[in-house]
PDB file of C-alpha atoms and ligand atoms in Angstrom:
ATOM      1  CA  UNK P 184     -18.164  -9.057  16.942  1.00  0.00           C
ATOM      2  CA  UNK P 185     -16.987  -5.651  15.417  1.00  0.00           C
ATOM      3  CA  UNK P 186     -15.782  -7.845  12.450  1.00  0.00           C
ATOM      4  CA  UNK P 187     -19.314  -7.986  11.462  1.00  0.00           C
ATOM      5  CA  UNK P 188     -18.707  -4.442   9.969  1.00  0.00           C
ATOM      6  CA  UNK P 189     -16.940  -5.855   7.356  1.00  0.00           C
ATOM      7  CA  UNK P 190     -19.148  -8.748   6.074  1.00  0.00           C
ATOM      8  CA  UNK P 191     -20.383  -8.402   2.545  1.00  0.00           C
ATOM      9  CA  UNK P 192     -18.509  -4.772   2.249  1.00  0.00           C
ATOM     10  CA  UNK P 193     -16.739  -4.394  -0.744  1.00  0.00           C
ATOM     11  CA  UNK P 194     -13.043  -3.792   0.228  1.00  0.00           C
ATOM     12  CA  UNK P 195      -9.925  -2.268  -2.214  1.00  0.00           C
ATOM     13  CA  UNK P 196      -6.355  -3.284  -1.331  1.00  0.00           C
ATOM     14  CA  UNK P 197      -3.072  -2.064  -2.758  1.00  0.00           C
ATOM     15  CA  UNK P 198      -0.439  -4.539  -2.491  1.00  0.00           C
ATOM     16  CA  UNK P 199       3.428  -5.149  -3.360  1.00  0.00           C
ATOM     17  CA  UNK P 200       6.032  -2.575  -4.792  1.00  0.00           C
ATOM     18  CA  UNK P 201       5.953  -1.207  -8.520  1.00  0.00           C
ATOM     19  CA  UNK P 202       8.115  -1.278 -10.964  1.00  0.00           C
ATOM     20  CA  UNK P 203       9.200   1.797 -12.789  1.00  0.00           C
ATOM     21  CA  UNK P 204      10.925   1.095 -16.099  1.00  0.00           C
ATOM     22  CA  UNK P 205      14.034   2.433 -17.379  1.00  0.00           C
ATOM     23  CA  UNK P 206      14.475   0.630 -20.593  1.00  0.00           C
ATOM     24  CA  UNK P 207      12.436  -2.864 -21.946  1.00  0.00           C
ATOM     25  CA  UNK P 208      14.476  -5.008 -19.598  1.00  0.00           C
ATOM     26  CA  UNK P 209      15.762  -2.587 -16.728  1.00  0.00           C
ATOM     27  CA  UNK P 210      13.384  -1.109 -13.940  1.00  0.00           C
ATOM     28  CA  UNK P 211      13.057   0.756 -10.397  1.00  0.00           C
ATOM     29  CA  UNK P 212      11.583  -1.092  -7.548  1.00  0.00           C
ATOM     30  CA  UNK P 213      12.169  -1.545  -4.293  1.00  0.00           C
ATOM     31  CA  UNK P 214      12.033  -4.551  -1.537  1.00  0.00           C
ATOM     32  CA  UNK P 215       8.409  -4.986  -0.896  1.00  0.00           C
ATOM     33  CA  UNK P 216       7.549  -8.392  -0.726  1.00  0.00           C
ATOM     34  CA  UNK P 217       3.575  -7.657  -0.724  1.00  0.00           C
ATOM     35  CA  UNK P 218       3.084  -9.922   2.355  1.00  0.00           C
ATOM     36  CA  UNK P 219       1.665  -7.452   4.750  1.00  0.00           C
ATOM     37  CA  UNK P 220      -0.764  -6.238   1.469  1.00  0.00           C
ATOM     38  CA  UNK P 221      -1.508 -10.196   0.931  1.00  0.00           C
ATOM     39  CA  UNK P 222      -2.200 -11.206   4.583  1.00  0.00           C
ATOM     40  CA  UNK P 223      -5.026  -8.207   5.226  1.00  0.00           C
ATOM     41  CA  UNK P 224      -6.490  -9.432   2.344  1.00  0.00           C
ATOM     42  CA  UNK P 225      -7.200 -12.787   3.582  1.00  0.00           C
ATOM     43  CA  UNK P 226      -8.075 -11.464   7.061  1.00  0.00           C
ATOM     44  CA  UNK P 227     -10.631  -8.971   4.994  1.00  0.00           C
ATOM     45  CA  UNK P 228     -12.108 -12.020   3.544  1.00  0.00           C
ATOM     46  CA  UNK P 229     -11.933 -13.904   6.224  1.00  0.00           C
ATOM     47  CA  UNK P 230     -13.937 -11.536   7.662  1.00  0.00           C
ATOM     48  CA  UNK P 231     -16.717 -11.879   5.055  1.00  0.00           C
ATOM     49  CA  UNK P 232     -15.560  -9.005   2.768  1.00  0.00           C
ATOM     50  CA  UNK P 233     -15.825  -8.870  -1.245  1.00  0.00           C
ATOM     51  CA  UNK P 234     -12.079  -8.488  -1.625  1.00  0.00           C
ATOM     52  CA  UNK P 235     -10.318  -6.709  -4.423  1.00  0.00           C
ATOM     53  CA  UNK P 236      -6.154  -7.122  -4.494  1.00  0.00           C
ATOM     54  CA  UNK P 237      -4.188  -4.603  -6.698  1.00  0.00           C
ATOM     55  CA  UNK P 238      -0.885  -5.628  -6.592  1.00  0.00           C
ATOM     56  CA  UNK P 239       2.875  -4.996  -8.056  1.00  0.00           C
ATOM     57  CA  UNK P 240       4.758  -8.117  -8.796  1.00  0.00           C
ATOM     58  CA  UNK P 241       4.727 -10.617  -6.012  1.00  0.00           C
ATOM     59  CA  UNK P 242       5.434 -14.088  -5.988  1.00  0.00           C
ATOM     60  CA  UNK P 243       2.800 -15.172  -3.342  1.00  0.00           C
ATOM     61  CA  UNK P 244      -0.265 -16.524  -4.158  1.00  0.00           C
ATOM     62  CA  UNK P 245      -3.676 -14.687  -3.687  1.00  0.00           C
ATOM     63  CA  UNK P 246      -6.211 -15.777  -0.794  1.00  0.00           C
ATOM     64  CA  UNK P 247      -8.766 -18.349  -1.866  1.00  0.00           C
ATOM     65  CA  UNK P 248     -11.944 -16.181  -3.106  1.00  0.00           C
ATOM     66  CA  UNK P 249     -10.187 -12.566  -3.106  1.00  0.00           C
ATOM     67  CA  UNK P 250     -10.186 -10.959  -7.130  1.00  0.00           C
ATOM     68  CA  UNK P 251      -6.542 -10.124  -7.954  1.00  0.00           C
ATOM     69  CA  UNK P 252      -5.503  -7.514 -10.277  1.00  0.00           C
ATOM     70  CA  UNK P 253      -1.813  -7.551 -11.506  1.00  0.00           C
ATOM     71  CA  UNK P 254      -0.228  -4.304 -12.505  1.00  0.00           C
ATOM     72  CA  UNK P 255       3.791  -3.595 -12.530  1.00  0.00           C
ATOM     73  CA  UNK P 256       3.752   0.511 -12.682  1.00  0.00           C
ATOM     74  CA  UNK P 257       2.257   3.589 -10.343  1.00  0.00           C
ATOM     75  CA  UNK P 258       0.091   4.688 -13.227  1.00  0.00           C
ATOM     76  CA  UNK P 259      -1.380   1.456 -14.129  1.00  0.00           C
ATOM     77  CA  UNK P 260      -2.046   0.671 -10.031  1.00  0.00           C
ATOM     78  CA  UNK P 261      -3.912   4.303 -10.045  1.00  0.00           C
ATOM     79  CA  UNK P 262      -5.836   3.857 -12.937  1.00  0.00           C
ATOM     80  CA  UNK P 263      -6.840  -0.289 -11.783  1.00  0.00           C
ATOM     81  CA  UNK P 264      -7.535   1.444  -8.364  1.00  0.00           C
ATOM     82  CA  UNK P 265      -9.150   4.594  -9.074  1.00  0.00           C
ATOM     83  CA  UNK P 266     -11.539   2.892 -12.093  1.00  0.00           C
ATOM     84  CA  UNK P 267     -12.900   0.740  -8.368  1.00  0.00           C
ATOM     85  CA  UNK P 268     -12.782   3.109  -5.615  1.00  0.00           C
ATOM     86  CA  UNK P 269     -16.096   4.803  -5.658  1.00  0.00           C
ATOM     87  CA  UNK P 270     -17.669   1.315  -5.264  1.00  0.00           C
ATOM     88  CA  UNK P 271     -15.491   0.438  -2.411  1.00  0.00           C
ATOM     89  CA  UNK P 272     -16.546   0.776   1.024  1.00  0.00           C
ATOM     90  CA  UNK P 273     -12.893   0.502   2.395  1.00  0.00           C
ATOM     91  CA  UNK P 274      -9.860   1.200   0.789  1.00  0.00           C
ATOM     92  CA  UNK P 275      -6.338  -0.310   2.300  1.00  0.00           C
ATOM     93  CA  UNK P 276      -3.518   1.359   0.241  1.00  0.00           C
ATOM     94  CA  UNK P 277      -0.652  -1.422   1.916  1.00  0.00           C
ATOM     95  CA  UNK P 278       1.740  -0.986  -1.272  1.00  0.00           C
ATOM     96  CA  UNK P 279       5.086   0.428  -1.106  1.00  0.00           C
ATOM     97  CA  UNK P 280       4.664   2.341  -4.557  1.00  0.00           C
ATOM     98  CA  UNK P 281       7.448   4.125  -6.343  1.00  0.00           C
ATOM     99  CA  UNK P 282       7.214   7.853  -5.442  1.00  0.00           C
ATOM    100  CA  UNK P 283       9.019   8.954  -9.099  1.00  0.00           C
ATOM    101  CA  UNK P 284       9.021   7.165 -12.432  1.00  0.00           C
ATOM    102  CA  UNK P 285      11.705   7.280 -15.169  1.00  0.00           C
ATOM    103  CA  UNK P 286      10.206  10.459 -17.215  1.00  0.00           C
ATOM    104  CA  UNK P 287      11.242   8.830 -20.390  1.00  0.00           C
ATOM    105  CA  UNK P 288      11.434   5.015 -20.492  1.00  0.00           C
ATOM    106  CA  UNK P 289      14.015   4.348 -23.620  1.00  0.00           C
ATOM    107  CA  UNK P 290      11.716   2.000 -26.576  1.00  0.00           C
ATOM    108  CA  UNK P 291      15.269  -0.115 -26.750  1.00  0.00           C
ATOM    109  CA  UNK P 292      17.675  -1.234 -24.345  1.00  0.00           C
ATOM    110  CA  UNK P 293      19.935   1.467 -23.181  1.00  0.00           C
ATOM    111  CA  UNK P 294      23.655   0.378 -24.236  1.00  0.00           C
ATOM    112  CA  UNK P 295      26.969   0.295 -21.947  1.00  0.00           C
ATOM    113  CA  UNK P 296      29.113   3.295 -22.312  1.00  0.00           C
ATOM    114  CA  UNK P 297      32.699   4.758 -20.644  1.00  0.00           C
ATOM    115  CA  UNK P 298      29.929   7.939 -19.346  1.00  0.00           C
ATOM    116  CA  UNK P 299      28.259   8.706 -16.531  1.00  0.00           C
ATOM    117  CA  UNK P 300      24.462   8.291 -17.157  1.00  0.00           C
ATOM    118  CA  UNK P 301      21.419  10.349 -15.989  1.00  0.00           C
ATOM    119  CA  UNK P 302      17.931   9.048 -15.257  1.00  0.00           C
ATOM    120  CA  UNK P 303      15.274  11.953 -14.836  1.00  0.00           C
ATOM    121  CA  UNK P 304      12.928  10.893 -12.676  1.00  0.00           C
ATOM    122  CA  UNK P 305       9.189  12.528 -12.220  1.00  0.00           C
ATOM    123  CA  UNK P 306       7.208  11.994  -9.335  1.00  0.00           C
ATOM    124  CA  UNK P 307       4.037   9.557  -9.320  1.00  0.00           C
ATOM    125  CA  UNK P 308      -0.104   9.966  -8.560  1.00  0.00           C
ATOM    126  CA  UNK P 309      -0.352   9.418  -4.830  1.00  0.00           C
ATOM    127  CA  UNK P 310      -2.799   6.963  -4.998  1.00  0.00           C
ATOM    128  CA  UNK P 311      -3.926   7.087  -1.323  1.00  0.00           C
ATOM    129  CA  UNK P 312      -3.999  10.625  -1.245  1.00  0.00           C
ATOM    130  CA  UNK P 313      -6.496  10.778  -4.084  1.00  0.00           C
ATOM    131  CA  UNK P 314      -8.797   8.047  -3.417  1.00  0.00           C
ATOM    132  CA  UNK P 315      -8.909   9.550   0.176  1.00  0.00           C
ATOM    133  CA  UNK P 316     -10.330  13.325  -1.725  1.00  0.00           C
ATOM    134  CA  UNK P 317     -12.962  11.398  -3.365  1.00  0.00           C
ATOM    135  CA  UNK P 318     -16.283  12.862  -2.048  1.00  0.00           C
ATOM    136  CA  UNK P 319     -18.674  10.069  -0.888  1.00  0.00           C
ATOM    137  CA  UNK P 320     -15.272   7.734  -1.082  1.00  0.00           C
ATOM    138  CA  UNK P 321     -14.255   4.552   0.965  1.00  0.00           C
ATOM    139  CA  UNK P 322     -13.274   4.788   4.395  1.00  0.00           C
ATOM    140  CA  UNK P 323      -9.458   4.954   3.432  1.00  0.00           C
ATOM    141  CA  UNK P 324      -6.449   3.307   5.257  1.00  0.00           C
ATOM    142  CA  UNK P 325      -2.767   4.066   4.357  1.00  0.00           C
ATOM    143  CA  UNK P 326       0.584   2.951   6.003  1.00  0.00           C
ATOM    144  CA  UNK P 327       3.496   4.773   6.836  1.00  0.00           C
ATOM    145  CA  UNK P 328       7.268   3.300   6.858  1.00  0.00           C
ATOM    146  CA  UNK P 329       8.938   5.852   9.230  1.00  0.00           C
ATOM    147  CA  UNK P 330      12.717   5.553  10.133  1.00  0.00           C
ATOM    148  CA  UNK P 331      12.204   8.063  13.123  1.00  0.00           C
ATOM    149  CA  UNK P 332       9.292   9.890  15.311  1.00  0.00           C
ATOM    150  CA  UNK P 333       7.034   7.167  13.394  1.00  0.00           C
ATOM    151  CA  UNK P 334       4.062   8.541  15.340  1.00  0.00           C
ATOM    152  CA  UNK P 335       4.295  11.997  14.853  1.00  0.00           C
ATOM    153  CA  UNK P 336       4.961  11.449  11.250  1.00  0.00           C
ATOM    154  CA  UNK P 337       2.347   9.457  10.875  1.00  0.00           C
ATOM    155  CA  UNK P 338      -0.367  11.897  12.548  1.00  0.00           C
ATOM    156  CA  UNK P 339       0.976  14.533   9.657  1.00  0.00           C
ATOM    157  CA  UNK P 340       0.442  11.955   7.288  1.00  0.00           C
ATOM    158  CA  UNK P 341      -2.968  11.423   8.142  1.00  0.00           C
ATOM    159  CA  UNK P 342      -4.120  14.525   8.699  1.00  0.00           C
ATOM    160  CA  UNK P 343      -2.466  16.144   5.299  1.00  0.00           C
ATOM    161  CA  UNK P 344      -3.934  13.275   2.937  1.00  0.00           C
ATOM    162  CA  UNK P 345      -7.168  13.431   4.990  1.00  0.00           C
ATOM    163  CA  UNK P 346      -6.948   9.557   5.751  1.00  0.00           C
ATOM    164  CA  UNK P 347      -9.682   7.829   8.057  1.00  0.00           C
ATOM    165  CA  UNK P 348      -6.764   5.680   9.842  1.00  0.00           C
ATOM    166  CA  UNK P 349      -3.051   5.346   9.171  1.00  0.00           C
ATOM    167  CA  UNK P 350      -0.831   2.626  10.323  1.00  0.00           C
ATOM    168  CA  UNK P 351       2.945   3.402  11.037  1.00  0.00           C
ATOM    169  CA  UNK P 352       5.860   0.987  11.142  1.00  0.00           C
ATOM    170  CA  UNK P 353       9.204   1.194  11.727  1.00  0.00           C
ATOM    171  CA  UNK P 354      11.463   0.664   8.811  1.00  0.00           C
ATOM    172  CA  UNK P 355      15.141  -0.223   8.858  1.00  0.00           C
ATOM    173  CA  UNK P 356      17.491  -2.599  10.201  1.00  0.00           C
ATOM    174  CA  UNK P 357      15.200  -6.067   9.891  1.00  0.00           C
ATOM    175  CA  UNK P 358      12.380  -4.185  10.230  1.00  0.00           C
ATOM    176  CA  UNK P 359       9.094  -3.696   8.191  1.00  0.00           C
ATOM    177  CA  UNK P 360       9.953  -4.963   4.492  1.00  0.00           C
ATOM    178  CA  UNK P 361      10.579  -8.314   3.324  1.00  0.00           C
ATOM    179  CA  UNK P 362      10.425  -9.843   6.873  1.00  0.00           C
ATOM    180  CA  UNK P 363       7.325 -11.918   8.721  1.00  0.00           C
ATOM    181  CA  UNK P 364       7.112  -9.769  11.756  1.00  0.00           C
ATOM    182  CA  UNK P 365       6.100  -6.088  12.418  1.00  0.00           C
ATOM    183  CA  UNK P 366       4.676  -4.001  14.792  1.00  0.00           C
ATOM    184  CA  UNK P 367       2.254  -1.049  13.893  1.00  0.00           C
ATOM    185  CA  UNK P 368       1.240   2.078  15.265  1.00  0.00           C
ATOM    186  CA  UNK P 369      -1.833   2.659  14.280  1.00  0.00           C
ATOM    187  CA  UNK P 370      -3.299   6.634  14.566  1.00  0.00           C
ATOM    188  CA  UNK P 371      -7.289   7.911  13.851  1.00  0.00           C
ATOM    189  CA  UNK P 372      -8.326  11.298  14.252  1.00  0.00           C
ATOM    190  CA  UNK P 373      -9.071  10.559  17.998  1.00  0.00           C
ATOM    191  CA  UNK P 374      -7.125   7.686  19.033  1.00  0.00           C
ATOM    192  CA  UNK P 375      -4.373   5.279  18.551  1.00  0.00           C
ATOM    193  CA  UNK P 376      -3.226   1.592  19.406  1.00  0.00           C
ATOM    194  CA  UNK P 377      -0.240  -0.680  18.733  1.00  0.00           C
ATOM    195  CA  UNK P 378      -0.537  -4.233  17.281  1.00  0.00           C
ATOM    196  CA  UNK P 379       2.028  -6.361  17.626  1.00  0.00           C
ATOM    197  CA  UNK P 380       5.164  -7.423  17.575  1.00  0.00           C
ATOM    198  CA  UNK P 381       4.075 -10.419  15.852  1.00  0.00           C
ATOM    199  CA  UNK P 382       3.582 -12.068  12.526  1.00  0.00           C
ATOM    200  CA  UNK P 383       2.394 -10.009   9.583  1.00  0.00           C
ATOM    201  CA  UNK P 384      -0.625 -12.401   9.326  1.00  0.00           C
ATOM    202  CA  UNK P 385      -1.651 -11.799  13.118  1.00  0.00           C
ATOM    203  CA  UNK P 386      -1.162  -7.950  12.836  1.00  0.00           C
ATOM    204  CA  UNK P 387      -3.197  -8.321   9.618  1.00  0.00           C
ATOM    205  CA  UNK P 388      -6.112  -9.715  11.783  1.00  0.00           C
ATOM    206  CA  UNK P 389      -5.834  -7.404  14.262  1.00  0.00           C
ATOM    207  CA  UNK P 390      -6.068  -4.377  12.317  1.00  0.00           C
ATOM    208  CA  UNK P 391      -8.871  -5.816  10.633  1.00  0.00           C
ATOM    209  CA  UNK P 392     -10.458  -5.914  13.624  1.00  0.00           C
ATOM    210  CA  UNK P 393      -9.691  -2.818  14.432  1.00  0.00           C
ATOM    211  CA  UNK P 394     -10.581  -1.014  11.264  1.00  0.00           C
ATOM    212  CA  UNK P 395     -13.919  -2.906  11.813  1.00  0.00           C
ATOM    213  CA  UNK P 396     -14.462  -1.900  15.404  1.00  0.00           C
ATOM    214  CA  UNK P 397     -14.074   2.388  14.032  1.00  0.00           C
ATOM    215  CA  UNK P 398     -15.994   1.416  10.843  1.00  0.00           C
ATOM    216  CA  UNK P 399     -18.712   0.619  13.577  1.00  0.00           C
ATOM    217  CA  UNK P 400     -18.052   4.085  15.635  1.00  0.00           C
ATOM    218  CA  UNK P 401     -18.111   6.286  12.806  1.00  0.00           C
ATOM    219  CA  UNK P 402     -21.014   4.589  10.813  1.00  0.00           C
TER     220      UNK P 402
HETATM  221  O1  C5P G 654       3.637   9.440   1.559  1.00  0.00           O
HETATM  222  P1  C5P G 654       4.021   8.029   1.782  1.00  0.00           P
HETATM  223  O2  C5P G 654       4.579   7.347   0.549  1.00  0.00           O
HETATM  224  O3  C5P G 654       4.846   7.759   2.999  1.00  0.00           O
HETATM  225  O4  C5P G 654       2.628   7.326   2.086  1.00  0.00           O
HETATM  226  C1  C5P G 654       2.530   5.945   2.260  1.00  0.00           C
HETATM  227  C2  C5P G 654       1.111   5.520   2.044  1.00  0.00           C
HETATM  228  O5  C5P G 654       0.607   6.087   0.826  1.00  0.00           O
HETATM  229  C3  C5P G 654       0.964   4.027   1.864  1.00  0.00           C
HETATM  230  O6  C5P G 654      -0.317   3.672   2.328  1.00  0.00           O
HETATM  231  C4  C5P G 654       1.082   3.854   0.353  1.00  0.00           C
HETATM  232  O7  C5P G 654       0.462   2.672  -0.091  1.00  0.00           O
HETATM  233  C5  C5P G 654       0.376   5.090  -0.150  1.00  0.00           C
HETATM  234  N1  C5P G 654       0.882   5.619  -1.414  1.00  0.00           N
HETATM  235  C6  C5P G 654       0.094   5.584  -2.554  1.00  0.00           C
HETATM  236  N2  C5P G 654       0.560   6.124  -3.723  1.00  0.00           N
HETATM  237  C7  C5P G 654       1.779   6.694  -3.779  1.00  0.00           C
HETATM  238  C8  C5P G 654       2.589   6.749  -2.625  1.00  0.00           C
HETATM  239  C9  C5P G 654       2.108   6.191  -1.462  1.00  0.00           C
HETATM  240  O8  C5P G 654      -1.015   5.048  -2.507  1.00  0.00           O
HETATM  241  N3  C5P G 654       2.202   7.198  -4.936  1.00  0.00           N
END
C-alpha cells in the first residue's frame, strides 16, 4: 500500500561508475556494474513512477518504460542530473562516481617512456550533496559503501550532506560491487532498518517500499 506514494511521481536515479579520462583512449573508473542503480529503477517503475536513469557505462539494458540518459564523466552526470532535479520528486543517487578527475586530460595519447609518470587528480561535484541543498528539492536518497562502522558512517553521511535517507553497505571481500547480493543498512533522521541479504533486485523492492512508506510519513 505505501507504494502508492510513488505512483505517477517523477523519480531521478544515478546509476553505474564514471569514467574519468586520462588521455583519448585511457580512463579512471572503478568496478560498478550499475546493477543495484538498474534494479531500483525498475522497482520505481514498477511502482508506477515516471523514471529517469542517469547512468555511467553499463552493459545492462534499461527497464521497459524508464528514460535513460548515458553519460561517461562526473561533470557530465551533474550537469544531466542537476538540469532535472528541481522537477524530481525523489532523487536516488545509486552511482559509484569518481571522487577526482584527471585535472588535465592530454588531447593525444600519452606515449610510453623509461619515467615515472604523474597524474594530478582534482576532486569532482558531489552530486548528491548538491541536489540534496536544493531548496524546495526532491526527497534525496544516497548510498554509502563502508568497509567498517558502516552505520555510524553512514549517520555522518547523512546528516553532513543533509540527505532524507541513506543506505549503507558493506564493501569488500565479495561484497557490494559487481555481485547479485547485498545487504543494506538503511538510516533516516529517526530510524533505521536492514534489507536483506538477498538479491540486488529484491533489496531494490524493498527499499522502494520503504522509501515509499517515509515519503508517506513525512508528506
Ligand atoms: O561521499 P560518498 O562518495 O561516500 O557518498 C556516496 C553517495 O554520494 C552515493 O549515493 C553516491 O552516488 C553519491 N555521490 C555523488 N557524487 C559524488 C560522490 C558521491 O552523487 N561526486
Amino acid at each position: 500500500p505505501s507504494i502508492a506514494a510513488l505512483s505517477d511521481k517523477r523519480v531521478l536515479i544515478t546509476a553505474g561508475p564514471t569514467r574519468e579520462p586520462i588521455d583519448p583512449v585511457r580512463f579512471l573508473a572503478n568496478r560498478s556494474s550499475g546493477r543495484m542503480g538498474f534494479a531500483i529503477a525498475e522497482a520505481a517503475a514498477r511502482a508506477g513512477a515516471q523514471v529517469t536513469l542517469v547512468t555511467g557505462p553499463s552493459q545492462l539494458t534499461a527497464p521497459r518504460g524508464v528514460t535513460r540518459v548515458d553519460v561517461e564523466t562526473a561533470e557530465q552526470m551533474h550537469r544531466e542530473v542537476l538540469a532535472r532535479a528541481a522537477q524530481a520528486d525523489l532523487f536516488i543517487a545509486a552511482a559509484a562516481v569518481a571522487d577526482y578527475r584527471v585535472a588535465a586530460p592530454a588531447d593525444q595519447k600519452v606515449k610510453k617512456t623509461e619515467t615515472a609518470q604523474h597524474l594530478e587528480l582534482v576532486p569532482n561535484p558531489d552530486i548528491l550533496r548538491d541536489v540534496a541543498a536544493l531548496s524546495d528539492g526532491p526527497f534525496t536518497v544516497g548510498f554509502a559503501a563502508e568497509t567498517q562502522a558502516i552505520v555510524d558512517n553512514a549517520r555522518r553521511k547523512l546528516t553532513d550532506k543533509g540527505l532524507d535517507l541513506i543506505a549503507a553497505n558493506a564493501v569488500g571481500e565479495q561484497q557490494g560491487f559487481d555481485v547479485s547480493d547485498n545487504t543494506l543498512q538503511v538510516l533516516w533522521s529517526d530510524g533505521q532498518a536492514t534489507l536483506g541479504p538477498a538479491p540486488k533486485t529484491q533489496i531494490a523492492s524493498e527499499l522502494i517500499e520503504l522509501i515509499g512508506a517515509r515519503l508517506d510519513a513525512t508528506g
